[in-house]
PDB file of C-alpha atoms in Angstrom:
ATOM      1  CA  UNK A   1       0.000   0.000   0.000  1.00  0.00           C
ATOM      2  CA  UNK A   2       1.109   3.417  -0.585  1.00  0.00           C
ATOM      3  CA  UNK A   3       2.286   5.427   1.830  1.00  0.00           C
ATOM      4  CA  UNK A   4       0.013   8.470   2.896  1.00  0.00           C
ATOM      5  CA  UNK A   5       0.954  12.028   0.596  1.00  0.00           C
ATOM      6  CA  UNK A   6       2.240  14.858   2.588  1.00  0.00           C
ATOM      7  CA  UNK A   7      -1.276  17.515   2.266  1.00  0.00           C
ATOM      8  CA  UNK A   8      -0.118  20.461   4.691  1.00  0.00           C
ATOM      9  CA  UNK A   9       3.051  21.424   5.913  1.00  0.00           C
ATOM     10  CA  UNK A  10       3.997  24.537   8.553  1.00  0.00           C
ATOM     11  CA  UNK A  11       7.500  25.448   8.334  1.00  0.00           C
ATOM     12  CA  UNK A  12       9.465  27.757  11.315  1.00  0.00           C
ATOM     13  CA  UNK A  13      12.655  29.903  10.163  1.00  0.00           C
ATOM     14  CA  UNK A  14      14.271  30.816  13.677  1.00  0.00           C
ATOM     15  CA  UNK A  15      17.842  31.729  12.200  1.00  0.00           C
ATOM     16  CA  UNK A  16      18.596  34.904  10.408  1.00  0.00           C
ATOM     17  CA  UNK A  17      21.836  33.839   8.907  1.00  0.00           C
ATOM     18  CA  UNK A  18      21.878  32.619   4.567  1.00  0.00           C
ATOM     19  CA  UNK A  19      22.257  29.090   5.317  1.00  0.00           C
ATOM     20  CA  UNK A  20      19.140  29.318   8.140  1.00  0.00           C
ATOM     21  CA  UNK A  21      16.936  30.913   5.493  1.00  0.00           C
ATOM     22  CA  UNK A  22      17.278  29.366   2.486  1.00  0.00           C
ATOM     23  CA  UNK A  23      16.049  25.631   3.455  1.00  0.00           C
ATOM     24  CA  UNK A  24      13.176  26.214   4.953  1.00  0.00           C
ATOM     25  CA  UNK A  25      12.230  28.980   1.513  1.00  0.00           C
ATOM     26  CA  UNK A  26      13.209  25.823  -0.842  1.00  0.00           C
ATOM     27  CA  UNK A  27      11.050  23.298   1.644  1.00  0.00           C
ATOM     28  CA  UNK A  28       8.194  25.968   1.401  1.00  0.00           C
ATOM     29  CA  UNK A  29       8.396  26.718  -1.890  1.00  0.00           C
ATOM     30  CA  UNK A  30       8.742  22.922  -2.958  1.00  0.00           C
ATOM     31  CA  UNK A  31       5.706  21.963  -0.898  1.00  0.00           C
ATOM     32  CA  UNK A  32       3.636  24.279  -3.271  1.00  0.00           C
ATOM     33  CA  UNK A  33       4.918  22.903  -6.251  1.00  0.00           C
ATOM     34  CA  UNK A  34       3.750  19.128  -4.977  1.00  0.00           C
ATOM     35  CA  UNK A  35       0.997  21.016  -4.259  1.00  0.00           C
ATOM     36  CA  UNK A  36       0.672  21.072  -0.670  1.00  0.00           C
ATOM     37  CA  UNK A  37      -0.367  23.529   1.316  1.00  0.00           C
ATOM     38  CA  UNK A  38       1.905  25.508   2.872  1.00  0.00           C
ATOM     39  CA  UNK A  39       2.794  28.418   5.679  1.00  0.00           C
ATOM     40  CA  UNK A  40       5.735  30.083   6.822  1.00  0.00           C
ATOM     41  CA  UNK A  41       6.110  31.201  10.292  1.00  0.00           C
ATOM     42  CA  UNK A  42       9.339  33.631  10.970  1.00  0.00           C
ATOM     43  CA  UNK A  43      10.582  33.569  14.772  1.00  0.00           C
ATOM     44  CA  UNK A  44      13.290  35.385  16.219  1.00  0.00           C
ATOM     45  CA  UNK A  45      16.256  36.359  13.779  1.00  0.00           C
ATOM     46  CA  UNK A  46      14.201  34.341  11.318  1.00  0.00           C
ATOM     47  CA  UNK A  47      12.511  37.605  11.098  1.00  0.00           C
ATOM     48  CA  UNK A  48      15.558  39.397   9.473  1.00  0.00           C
ATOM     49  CA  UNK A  49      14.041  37.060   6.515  1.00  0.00           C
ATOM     50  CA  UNK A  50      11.186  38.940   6.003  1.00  0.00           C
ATOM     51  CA  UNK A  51      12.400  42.738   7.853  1.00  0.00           C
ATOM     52  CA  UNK A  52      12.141  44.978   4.657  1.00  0.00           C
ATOM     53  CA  UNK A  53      15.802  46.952   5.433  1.00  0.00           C
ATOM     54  CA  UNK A  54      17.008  43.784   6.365  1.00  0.00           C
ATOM     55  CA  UNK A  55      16.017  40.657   4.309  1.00  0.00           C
ATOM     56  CA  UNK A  56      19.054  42.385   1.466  1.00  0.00           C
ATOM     57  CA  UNK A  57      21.437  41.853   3.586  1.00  0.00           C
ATOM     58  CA  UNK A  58      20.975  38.169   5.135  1.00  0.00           C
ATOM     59  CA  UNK A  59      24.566  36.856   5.223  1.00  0.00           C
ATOM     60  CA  UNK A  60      26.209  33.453   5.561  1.00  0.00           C
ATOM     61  CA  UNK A  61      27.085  32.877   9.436  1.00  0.00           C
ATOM     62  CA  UNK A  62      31.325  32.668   8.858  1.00  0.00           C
ATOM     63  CA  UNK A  63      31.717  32.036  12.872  1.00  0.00           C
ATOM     64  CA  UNK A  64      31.468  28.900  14.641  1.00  0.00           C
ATOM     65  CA  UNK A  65      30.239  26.934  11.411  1.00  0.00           C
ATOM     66  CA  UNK A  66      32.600  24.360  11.221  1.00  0.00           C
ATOM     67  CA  UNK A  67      30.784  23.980   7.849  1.00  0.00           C
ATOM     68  CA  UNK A  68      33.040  26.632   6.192  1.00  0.00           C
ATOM     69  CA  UNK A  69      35.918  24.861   6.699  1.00  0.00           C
ATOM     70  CA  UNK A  70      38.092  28.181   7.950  1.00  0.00           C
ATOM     71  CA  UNK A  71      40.423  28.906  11.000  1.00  0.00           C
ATOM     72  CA  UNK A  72      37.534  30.198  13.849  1.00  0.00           C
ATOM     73  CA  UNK A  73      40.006  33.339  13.732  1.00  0.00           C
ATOM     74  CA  UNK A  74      39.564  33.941  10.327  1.00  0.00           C
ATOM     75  CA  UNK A  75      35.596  33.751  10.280  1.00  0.00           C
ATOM     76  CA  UNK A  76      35.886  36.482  12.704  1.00  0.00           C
ATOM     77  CA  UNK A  77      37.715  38.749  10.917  1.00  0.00           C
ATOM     78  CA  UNK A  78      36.088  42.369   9.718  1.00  0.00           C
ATOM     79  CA  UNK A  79      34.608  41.514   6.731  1.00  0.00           C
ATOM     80  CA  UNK A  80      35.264  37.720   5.943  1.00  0.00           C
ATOM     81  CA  UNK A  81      31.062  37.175   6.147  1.00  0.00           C
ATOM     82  CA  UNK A  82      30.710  39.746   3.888  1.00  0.00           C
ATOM     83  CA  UNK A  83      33.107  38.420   1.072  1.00  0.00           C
ATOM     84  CA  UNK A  84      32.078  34.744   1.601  1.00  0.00           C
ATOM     85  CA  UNK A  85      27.983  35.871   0.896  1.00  0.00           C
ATOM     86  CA  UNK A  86      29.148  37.504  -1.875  1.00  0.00           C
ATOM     87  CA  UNK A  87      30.715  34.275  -3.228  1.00  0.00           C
ATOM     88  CA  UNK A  88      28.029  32.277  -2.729  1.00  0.00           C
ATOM     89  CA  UNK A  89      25.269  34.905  -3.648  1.00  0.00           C
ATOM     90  CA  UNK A  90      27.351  34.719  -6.941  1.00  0.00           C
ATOM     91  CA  UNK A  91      27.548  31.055  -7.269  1.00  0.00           C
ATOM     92  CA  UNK A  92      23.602  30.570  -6.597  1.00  0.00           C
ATOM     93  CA  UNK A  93      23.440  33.339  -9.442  1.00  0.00           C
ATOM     94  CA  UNK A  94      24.876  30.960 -11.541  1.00  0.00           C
ATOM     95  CA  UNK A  95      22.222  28.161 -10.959  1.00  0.00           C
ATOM     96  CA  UNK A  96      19.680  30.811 -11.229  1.00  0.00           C
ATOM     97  CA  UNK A  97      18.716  30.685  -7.436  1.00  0.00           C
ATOM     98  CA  UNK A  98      16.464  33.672  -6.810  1.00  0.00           C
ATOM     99  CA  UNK A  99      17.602  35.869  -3.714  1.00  0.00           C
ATOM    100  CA  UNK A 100      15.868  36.122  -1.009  1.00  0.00           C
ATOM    101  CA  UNK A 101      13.660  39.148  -1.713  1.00  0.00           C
ATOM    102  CA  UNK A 102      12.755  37.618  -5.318  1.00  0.00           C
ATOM    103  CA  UNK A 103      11.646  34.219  -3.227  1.00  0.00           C
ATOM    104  CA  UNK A 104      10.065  35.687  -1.332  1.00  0.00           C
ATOM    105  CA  UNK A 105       7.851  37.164  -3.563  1.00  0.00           C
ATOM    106  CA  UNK A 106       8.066  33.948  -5.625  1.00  0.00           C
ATOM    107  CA  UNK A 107       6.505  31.684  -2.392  1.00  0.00           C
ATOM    108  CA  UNK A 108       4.137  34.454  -1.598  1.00  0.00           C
ATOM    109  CA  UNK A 109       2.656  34.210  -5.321  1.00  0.00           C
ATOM    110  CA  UNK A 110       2.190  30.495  -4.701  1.00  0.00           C
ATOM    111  CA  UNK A 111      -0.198  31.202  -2.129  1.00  0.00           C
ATOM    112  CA  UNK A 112       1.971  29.906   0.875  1.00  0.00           C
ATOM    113  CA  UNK A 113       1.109  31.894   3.634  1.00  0.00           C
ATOM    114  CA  UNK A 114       3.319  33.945   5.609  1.00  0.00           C
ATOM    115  CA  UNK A 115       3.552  35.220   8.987  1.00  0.00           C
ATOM    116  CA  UNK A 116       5.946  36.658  11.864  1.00  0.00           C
ATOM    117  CA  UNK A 117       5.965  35.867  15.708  1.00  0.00           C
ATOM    118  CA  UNK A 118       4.522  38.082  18.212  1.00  0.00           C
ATOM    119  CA  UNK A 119       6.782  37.305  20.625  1.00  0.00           C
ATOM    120  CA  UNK A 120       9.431  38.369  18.668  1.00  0.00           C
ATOM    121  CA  UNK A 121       7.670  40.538  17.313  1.00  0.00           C
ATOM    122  CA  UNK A 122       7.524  42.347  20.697  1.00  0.00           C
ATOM    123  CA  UNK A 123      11.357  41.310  21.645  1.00  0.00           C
ATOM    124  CA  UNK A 124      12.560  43.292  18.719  1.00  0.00           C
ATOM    125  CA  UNK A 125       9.987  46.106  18.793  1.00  0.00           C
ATOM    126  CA  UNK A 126       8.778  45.678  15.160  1.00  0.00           C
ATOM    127  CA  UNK A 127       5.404  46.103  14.037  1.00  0.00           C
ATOM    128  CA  UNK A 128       4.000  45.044  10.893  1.00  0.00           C
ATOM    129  CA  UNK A 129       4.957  47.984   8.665  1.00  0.00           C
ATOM    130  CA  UNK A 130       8.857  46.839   9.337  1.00  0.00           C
ATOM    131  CA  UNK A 131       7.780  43.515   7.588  1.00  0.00           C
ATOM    132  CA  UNK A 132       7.503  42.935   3.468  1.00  0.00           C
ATOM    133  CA  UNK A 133       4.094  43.223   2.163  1.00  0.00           C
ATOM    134  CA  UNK A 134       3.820  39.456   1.424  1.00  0.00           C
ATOM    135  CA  UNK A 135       3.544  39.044   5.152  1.00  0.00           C
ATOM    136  CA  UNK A 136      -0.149  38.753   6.470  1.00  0.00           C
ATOM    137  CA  UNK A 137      -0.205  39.260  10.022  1.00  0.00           C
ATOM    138  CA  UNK A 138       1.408  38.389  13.465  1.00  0.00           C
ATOM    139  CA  UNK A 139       0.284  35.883  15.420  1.00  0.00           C
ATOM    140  CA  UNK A 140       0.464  34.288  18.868  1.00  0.00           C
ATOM    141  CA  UNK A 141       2.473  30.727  19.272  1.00  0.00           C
ATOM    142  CA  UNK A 142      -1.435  29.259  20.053  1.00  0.00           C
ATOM    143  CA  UNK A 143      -2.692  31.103  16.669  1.00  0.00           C
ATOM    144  CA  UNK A 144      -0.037  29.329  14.396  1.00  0.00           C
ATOM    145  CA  UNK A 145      -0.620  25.774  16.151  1.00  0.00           C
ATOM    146  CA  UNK A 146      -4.905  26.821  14.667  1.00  0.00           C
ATOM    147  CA  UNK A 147      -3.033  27.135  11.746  1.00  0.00           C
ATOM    148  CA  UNK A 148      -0.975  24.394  11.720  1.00  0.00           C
ATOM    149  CA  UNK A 149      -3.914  22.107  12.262  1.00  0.00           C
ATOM    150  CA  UNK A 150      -3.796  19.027  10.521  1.00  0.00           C
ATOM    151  CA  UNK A 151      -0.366  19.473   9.076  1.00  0.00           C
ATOM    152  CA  UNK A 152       3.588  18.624   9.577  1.00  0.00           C
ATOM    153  CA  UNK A 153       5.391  21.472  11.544  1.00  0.00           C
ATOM    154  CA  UNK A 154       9.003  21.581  10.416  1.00  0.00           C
ATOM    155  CA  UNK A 155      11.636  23.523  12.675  1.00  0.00           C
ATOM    156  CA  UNK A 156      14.404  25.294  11.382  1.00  0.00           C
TER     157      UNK A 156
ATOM    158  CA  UNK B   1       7.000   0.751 -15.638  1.00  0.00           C
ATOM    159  CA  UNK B   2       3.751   0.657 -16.291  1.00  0.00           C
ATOM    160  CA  UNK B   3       0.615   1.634 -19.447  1.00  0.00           C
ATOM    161  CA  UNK B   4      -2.713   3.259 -19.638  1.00  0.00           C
ATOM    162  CA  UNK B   5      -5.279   3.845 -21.830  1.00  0.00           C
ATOM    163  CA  UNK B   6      -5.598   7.763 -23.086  1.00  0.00           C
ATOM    164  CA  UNK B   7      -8.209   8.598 -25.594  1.00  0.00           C
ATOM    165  CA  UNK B   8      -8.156   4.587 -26.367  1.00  0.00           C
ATOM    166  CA  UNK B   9      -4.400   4.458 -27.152  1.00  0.00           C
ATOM    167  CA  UNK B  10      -2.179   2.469 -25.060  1.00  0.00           C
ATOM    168  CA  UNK B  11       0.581   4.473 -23.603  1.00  0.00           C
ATOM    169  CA  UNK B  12       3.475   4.213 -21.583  1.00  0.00           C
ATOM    170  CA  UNK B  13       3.737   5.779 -17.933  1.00  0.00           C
ATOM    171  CA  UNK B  14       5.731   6.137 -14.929  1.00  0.00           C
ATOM    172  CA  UNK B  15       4.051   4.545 -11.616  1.00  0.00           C
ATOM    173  CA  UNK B  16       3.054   8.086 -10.816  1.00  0.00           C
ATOM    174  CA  UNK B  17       1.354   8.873 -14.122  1.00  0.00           C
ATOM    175  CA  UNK B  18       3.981  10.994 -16.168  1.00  0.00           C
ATOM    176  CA  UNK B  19       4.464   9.556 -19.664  1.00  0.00           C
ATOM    177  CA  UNK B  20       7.844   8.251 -20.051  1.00  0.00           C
ATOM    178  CA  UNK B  21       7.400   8.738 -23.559  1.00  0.00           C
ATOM    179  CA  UNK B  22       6.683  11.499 -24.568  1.00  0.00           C
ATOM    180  CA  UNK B  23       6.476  10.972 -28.501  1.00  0.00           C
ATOM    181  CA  UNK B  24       3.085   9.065 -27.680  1.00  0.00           C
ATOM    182  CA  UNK B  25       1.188  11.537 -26.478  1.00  0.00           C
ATOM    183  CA  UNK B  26      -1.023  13.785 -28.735  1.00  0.00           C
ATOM    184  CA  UNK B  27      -3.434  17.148 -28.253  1.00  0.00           C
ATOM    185  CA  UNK B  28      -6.224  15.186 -28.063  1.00  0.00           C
ATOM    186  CA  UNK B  29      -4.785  12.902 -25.066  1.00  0.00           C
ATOM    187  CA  UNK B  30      -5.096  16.162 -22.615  1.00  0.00           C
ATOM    188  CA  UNK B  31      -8.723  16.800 -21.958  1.00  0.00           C
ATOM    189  CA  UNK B  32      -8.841  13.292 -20.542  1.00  0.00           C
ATOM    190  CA  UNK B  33      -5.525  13.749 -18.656  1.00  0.00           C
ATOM    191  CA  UNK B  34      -6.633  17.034 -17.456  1.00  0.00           C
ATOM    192  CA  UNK B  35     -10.152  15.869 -15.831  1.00  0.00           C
ATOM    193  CA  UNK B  36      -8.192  13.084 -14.108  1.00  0.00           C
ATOM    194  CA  UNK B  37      -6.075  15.566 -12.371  1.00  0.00           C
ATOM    195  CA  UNK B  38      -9.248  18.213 -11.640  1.00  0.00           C
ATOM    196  CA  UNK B  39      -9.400  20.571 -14.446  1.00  0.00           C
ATOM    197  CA  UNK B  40     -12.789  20.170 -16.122  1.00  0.00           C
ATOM    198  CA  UNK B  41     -11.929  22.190 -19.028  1.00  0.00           C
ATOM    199  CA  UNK B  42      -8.554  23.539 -21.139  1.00  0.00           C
ATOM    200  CA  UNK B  43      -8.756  27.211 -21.597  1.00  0.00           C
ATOM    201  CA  UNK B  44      -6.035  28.698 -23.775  1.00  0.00           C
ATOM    202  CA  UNK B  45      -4.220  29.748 -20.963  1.00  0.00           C
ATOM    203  CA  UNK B  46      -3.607  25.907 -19.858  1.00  0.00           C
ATOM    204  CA  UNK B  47      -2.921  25.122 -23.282  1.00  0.00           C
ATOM    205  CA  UNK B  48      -0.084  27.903 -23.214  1.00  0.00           C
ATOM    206  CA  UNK B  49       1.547  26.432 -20.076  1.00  0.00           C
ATOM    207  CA  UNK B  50       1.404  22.855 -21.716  1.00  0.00           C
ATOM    208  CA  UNK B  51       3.070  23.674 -25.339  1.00  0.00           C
ATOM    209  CA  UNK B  52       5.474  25.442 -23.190  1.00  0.00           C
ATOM    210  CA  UNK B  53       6.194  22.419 -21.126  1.00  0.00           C
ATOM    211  CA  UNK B  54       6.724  20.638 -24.118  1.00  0.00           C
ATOM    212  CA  UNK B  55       8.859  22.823 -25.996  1.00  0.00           C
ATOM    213  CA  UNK B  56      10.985  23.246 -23.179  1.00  0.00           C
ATOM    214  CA  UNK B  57      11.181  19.498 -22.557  1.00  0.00           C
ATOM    215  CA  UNK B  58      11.993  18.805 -25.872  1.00  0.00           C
ATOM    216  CA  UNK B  59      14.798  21.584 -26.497  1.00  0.00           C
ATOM    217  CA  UNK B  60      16.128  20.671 -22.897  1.00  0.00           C
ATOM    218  CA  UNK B  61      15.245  17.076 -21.754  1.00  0.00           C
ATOM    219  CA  UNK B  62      13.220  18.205 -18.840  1.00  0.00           C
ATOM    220  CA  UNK B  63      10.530  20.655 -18.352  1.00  0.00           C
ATOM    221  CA  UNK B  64      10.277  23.544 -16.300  1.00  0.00           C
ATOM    222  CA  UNK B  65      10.056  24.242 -12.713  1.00  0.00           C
ATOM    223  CA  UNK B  66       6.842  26.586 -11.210  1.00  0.00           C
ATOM    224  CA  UNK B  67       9.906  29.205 -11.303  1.00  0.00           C
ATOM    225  CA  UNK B  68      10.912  29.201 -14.707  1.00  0.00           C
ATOM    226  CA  UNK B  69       7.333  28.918 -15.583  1.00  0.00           C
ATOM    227  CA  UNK B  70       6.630  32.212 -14.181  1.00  0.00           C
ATOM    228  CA  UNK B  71      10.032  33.599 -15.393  1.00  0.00           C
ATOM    229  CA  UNK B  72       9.177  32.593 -19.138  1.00  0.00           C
ATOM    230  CA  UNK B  73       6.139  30.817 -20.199  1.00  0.00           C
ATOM    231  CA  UNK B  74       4.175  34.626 -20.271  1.00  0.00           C
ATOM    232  CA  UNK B  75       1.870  33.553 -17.724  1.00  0.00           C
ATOM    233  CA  UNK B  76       2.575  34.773 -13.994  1.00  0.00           C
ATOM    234  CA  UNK B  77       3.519  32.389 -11.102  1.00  0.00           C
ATOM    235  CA  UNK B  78      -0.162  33.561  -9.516  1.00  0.00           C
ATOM    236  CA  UNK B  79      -2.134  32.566 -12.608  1.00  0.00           C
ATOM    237  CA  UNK B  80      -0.465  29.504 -12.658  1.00  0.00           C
ATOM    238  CA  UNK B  81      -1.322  28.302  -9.561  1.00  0.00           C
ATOM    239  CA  UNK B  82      -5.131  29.137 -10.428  1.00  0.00           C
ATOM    240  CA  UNK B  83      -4.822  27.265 -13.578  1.00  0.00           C
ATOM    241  CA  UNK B  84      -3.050  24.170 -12.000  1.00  0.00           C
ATOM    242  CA  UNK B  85      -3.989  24.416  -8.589  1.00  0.00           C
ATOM    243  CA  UNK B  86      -2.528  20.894  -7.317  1.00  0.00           C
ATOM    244  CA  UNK B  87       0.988  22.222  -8.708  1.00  0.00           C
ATOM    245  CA  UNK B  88       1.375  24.266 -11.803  1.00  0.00           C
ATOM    246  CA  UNK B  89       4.289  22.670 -13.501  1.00  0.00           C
ATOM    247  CA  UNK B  90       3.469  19.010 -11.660  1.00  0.00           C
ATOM    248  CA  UNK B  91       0.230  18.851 -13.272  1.00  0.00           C
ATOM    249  CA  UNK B  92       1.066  20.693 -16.456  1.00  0.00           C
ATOM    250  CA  UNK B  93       3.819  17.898 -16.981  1.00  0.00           C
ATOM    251  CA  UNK B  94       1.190  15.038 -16.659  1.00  0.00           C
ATOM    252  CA  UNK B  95      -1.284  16.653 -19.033  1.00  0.00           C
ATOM    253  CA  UNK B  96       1.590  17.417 -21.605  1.00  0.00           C
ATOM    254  CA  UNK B  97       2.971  14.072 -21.473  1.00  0.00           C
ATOM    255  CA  UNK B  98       6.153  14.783 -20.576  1.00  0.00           C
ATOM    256  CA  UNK B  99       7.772  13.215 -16.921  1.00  0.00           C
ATOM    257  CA  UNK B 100       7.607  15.013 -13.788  1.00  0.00           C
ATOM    258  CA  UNK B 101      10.039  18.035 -14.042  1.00  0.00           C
ATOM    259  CA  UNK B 102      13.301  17.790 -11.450  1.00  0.00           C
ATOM    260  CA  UNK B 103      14.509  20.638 -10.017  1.00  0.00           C
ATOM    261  CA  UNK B 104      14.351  21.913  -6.450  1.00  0.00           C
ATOM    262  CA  UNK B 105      13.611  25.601  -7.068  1.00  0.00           C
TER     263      UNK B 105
END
């Protein structure tokens, strides 16, 4: 017997760095194209993923990611974040990987929905005029588990 | 692999319903496809998005994602998902008789 589809997936972006972003867009994103339905919830730095000055500027985290494969000294050095998003902005340019704005317009105009936490919301002091248009309101943890309902939560 | 009937000719198809051979498929197969995946009728809009996916198939060897869809096809990443609602270039494949697109973005 088959296994039962996937119909509804939630996904969280807590981490504002590149590498934090980008799964959960291409998880979101991807659900829509199976056609699943889909939401996006942005908590904590996730937020910078959706903060209107901000969501430019997202870079790759150069500083305890053993990922990177660098001296710990040299991720910390003035700068070094900067030049390595800048490399791999360019290489993603390459495969025609949209940046983050341009996603997020892209996921938006699938009809995944997409929403910031109040919490953080209130943490940070930002209100909803700080966030992109695309993003329809801010909601309590017990509002996104309504919306949630009947669905996978991924965390990430 | 596996065949089906389409418009009472036997063709060839993947265990989730793409052909695998494309050559067999002809205009008249997607009506039928089309109702078995929801969409009742073909406007000219859906028949845009499905030449597309086959032009692009056959000039590249695999169709296009929802992204490129939007980016090129001259219909917009909303309209697409009202005209394929289950999954614009999912759907569009399986009514084009082409396989299922690969591509993550």
């Amino acid at each position: 017997m088959a296994e039962q589809a996937i119909e509804k997936v939630s996904i969280i972006i807590s981490k504002g760095s590149l590498e934090g972003i980008y799964p959960g867009l291409i998880m979101a994103n991807g659900a829509r194209a199976e056609g699943i339905e889909a939401n996006l919830f942005f908590t904590f730095f996730g937020m910078d993923a959706i903060h209107k000055k901000r969501h430019e500027h997202i870079k790759v985290s150069t500083v305890g990611n053993p990922g990177m494969h660098m001296a710990t000294w040299l991720g910390g050095v003035p700068g070094i974040s900067s030049v390595v998003t800048h490399m791999m902005e360019k290489q993603m340019e390459e495969l025609d990987i949209p940046s983050i704005p341009e996603f997020m317009e892209l996921i938006a105009d699938t009809g995944c929905g997409m929403y910031a936490c109040r919490a953080s919301a209130d943490l940070f002091k930002m209100e909803k005029a700080d966030f992109i248009d695309q993003v329809e309101d801010i909601i309590t943890v017990g509002e996104f588990y309504e919306k949630a309902a009947g669905g996978q939560i991924i965390f990430t | 692999m596996a065949t089906t009937t389409v418009a009472g000719v036997t063709v060839d198809v993947s265990d989730d319903g793409f052909f695998t051979n494309p050559e067999q498929w002809t205009e008249a197969m997607a009506p039928e496809l089309a109702m078995a995946d929801g969409i009742e009728t073909l406007t000219d809009q859906h028949w845009q998005v499905i030449r597309f996916m086959r032009d692009e198939y056959f000039a590249k060897g695999t169709g296009p994602t929802v992204r490129v869809l939007g980016k090129t096809s001259g219909v917009t990443v909303k309209e697409l998902y009202q005209l394929f609602p289950k999954g614009p270039a999912k759907i569009a494949a399986r009514i084009a008789g082409i396989p299922k697109p690969r591509g993550c973005i």
